[in-house]
Coordinates of C-alpha atoms and ligand atoms in Angstrom, one line a residue:
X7 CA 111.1 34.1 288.6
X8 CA 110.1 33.1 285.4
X9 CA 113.3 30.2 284.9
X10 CA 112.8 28.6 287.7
X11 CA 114.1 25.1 287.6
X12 CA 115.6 26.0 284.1
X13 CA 119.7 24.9 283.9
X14 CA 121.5 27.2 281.3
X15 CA 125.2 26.8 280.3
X16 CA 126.3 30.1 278.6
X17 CA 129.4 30.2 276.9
X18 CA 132.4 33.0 277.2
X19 CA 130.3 33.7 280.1
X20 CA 133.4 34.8 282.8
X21 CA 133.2 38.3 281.2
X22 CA 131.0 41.1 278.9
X23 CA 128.0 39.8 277.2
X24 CA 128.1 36.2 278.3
X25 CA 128.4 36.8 282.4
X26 CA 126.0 40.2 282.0
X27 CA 123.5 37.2 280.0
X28 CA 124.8 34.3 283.0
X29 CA 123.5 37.0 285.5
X30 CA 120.3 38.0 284.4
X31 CA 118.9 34.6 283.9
X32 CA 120.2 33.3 287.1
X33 CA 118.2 36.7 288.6
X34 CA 114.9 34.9 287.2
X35 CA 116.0 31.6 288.9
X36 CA 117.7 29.4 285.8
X37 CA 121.0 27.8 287.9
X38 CA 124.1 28.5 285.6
X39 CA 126.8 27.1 283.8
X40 CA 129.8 29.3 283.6
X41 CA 132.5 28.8 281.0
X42 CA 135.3 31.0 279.8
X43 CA 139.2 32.2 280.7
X44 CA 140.3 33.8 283.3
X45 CA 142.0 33.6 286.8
X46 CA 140.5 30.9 289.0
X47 CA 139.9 32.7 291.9
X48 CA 138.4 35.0 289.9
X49 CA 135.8 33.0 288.6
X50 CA 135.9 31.3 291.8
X51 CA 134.3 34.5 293.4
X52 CA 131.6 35.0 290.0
X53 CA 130.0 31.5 290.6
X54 CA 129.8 32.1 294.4
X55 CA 128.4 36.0 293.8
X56 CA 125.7 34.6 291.7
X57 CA 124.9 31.9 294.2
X58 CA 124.5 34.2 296.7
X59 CA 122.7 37.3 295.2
X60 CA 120.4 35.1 293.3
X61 CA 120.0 31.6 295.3
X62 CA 120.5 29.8 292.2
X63 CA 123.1 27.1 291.5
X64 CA 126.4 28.5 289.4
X65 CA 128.9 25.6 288.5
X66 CA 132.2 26.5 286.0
X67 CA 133.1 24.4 283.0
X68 CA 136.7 25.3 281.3
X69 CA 135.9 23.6 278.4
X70 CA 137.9 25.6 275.6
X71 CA 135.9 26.1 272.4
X72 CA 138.4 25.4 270.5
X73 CA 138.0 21.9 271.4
X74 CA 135.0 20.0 270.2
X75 CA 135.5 17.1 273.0
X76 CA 135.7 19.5 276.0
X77 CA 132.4 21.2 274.2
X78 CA 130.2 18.3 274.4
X79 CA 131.8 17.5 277.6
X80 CA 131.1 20.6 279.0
X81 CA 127.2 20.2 277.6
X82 CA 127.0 16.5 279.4
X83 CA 128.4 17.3 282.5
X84 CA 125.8 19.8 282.8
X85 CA 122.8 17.2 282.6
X86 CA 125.0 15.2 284.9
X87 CA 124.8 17.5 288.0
X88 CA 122.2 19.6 287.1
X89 CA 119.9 17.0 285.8
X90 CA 118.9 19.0 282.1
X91 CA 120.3 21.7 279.5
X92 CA 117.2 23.8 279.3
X93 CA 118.7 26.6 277.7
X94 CA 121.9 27.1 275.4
X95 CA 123.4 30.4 275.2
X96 CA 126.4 30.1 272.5
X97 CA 128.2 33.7 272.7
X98 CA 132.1 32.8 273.4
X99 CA 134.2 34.9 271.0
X100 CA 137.1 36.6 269.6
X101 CA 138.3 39.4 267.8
X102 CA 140.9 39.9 265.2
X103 CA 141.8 43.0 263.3
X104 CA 144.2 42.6 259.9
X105 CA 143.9 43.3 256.4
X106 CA 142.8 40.1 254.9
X107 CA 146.5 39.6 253.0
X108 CA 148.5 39.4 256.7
X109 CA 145.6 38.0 258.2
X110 CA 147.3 35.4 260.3
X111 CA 146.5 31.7 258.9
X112 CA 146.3 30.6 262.6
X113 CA 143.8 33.9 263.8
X114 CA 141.5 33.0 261.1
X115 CA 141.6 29.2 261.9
X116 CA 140.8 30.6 266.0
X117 CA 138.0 32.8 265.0
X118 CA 135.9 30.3 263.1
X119 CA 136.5 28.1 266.1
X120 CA 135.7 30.0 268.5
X121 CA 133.2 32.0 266.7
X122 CA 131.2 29.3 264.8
X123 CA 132.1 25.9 265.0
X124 CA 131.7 26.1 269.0
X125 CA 128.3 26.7 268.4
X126 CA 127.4 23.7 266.5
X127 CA 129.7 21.4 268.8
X128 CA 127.0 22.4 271.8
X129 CA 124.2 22.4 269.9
X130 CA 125.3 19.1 268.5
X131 CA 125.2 18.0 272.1
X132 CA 122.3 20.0 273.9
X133 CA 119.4 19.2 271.1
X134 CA 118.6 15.7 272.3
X135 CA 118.1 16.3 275.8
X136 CA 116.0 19.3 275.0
X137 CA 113.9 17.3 272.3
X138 CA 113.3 14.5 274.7
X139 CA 111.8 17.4 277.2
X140 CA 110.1 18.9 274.7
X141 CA 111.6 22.5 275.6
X142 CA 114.9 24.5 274.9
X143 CA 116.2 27.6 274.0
X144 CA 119.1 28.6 271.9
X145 CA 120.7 31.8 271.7
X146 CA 123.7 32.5 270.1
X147 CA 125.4 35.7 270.3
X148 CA 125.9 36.6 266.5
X149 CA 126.7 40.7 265.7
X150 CA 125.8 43.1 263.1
X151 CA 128.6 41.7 261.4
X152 CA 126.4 38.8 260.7
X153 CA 124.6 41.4 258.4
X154 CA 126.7 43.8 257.5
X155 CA 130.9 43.6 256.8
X156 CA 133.6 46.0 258.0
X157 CA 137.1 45.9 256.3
X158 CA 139.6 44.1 258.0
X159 CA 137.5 41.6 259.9
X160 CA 137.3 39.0 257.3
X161 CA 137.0 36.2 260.4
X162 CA 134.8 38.2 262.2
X163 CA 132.5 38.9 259.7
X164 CA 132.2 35.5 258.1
X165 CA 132.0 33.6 261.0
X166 CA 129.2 35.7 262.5
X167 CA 127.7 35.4 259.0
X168 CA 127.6 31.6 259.8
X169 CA 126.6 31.6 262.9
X170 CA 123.3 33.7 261.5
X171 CA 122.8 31.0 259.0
X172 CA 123.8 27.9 261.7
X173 CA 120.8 29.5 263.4
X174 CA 118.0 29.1 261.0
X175 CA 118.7 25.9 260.1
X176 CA 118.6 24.6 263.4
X177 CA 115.5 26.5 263.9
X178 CA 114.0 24.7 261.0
X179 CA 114.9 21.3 262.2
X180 CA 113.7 21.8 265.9
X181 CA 110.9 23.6 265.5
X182 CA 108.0 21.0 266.0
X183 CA 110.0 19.9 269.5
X184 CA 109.3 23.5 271.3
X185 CA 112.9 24.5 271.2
X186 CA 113.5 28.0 269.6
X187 CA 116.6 28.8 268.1
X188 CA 117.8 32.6 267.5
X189 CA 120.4 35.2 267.6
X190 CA 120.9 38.6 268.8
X191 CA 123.0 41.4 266.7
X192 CA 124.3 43.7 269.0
X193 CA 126.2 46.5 267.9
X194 CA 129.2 48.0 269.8
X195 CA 129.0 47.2 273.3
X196 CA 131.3 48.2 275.6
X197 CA 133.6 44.8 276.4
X198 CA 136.6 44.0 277.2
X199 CA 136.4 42.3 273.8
X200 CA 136.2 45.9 272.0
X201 CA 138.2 47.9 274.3
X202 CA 141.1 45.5 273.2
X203 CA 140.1 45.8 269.5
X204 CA 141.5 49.6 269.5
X205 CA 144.9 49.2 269.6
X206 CA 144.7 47.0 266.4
X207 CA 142.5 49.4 264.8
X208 CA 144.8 52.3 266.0
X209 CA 147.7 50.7 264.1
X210 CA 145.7 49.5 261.1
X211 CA 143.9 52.6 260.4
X212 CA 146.7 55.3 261.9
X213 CA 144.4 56.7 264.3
X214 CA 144.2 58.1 268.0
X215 CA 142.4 56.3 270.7
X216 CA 139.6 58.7 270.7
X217 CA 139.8 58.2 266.7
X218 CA 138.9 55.0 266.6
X219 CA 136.3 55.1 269.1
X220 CA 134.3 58.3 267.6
X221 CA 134.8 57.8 263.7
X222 CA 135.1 53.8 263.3
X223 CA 133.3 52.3 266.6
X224 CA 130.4 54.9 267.3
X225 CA 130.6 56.2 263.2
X226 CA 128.6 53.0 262.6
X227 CA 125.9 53.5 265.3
X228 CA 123.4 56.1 264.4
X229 CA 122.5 56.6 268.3
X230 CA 125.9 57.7 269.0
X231 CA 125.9 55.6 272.1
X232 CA 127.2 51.8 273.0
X233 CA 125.1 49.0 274.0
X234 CA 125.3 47.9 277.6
X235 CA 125.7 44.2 278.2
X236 CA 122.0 44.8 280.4
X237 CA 120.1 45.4 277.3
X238 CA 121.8 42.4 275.7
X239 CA 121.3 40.5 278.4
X240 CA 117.7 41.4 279.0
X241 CA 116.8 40.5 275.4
X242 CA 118.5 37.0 275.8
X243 CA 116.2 36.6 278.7
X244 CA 112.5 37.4 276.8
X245 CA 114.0 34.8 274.2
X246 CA 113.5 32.6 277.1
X247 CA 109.9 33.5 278.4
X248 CA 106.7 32.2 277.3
X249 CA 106.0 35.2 275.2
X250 CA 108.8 34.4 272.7
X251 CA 107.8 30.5 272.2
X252 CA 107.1 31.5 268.7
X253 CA 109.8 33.5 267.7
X254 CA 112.7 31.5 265.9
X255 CA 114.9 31.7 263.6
X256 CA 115.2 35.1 264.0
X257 CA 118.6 37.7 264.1
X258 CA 117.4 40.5 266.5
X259 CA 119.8 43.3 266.3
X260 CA 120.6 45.3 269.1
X261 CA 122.7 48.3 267.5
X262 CA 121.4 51.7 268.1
X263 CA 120.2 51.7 264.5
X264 CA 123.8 50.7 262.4
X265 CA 122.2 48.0 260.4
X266 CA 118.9 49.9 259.1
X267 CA 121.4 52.2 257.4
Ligands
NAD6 P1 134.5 39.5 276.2 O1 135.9 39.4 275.7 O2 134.2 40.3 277.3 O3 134.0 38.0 276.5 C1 134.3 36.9 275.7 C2 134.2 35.6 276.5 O4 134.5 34.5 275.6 C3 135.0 35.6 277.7 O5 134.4 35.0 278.8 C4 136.2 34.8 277.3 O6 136.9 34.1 278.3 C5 135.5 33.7 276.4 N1 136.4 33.0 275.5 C6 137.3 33.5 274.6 N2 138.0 32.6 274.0 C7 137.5 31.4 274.6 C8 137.9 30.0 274.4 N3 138.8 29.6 273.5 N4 137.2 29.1 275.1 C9 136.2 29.5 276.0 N5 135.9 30.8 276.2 C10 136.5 31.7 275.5 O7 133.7 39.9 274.9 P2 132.2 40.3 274.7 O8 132.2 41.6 274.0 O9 131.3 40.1 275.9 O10 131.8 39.2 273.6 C11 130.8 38.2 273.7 C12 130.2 37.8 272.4 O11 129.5 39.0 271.9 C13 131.2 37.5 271.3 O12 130.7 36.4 270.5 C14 131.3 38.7 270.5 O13 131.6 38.4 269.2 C15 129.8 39.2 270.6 N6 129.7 40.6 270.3 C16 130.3 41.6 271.0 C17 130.1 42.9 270.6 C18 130.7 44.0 271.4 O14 130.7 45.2 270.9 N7 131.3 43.8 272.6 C19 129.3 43.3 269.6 C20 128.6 42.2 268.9 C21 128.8 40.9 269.2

């Protein structure tokens, strides 16, 4: 139990990475901010699962992260009832697939939202509480399209691009206050997120189902083999530990070898 007494809000955390990442530190005893869509009831019965399994505290936020207000709200609320934001864990997102000429103006406008700029609005809010206690950890859930591109993700890839460079700055600027900032670069993991990018890709690219998921999803990752959101999420959770109070600044990728190629 090596967050216990640690609060963590985790964006985009109702499904894939974010709940897999909500999960594991509420398994070493952070209590846990969920945020995200989805059915109430739902997420109604993920707050009270983790409760239960892992005798931690789990409260929702709907803050929308396309709305810098209900970011920072989201972020103070937290302090409120659970007294601290101990750890940040910025990894809401979306996907779009278009080449970059019919790229809806409004998708692109979403992505960087949701993508980037969300990031900055909770940072924005989380750093002075975590400066005042001397202690925080940031993770934001960039890609390995924050070091690499793919065609028709212009959104995608830029935004995860900033969100790369979002991170070493703020790692610079906190680092004498023993708050780390980093990100990790997974590759393809198997989401809800990806399993609804196929369609898109199916149409842009005139391919099968089993097309797109052999020759343009796994093509890219040397392994052969997705990331599960465990691994992620057990990566986001040495970030936290002791051992990792001097790593930051740092884009650890997590991609069954893509981005070495
Ligand atoms: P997912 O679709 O399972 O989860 C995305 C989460 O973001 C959900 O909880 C969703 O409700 C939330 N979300 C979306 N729009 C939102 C909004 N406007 N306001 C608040 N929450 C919102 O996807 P995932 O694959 O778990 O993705 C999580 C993160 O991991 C994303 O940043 C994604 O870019 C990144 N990522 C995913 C993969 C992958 O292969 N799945 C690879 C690299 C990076």
């Amino acid at each position: 139990m090596t967050l216990k007494s640690k609060n963590a809000v985790i964006t985009g955390s109702t499904s894939g990475i974010g709940l897999a990442i909500a999960r594991a530190l509420a398994e070493e005893g952070a209590n846990v901010v969920i945020n995200g869509l989805g059915e109430e009831a739902e997420i109604e019965k993920t707050c009270s699962a983790i409760e239960r399994e892992f005798g931690v505290k789990a409260i929702y936020h709907p803050a929308n992260m396309l709305n810098s207000g209900e970011i920072t709200d989201m972020v103070h609320q937290a302090e409120k009832s659970l007294g601290s934001v101990d750890i940040l864990v910025n990894n809401a997102g979306i996907q779009f697939v278009s080449p970059v000429e019919e790229f809806p103006v409004e998708k692109w406008d979403q992505i960087i939202a949701i993508n980037l700029s969300s990031a900055f609005h909770a940072i924005r809010a989380a750093v002075p509480g975590m400066k005042a206690r001397k202690w925080g950890r940031i993770i934001n859930t960039a890609s390995a399209h924050s070091l690499v591109a793919s065609p028709f993700k212009s959104a995608y890839v830029a935004a995860k691009h900033g969100i790369a460079g979002l991170t070493k700055t703020v790692a610079l600027e906190v680092a004498t206050h023993g708050i780390t900032v980093n990100c990790i670069s997974p590759g393809y993991v198997w989401t809800p997120l990806v399993e609804r990018q196929i369609p898109d890709t199916m149409k842009a690219r005139n391919m099968t189902k089993e097309q797109v998921i052999s020759e343009v999803l796994l093509e890219a990752q040397p392994t052969k083999q997705f990331v599960t959101v465990e691994q992620v999420a057990a990566l986001a959770v040495f970030l936290c530990s002791d051992a990792a109070s001097q790593m930051s600044g740092a884009n650890l990728s997590m991609d069954g070898g893509w981005t070495a190629k």
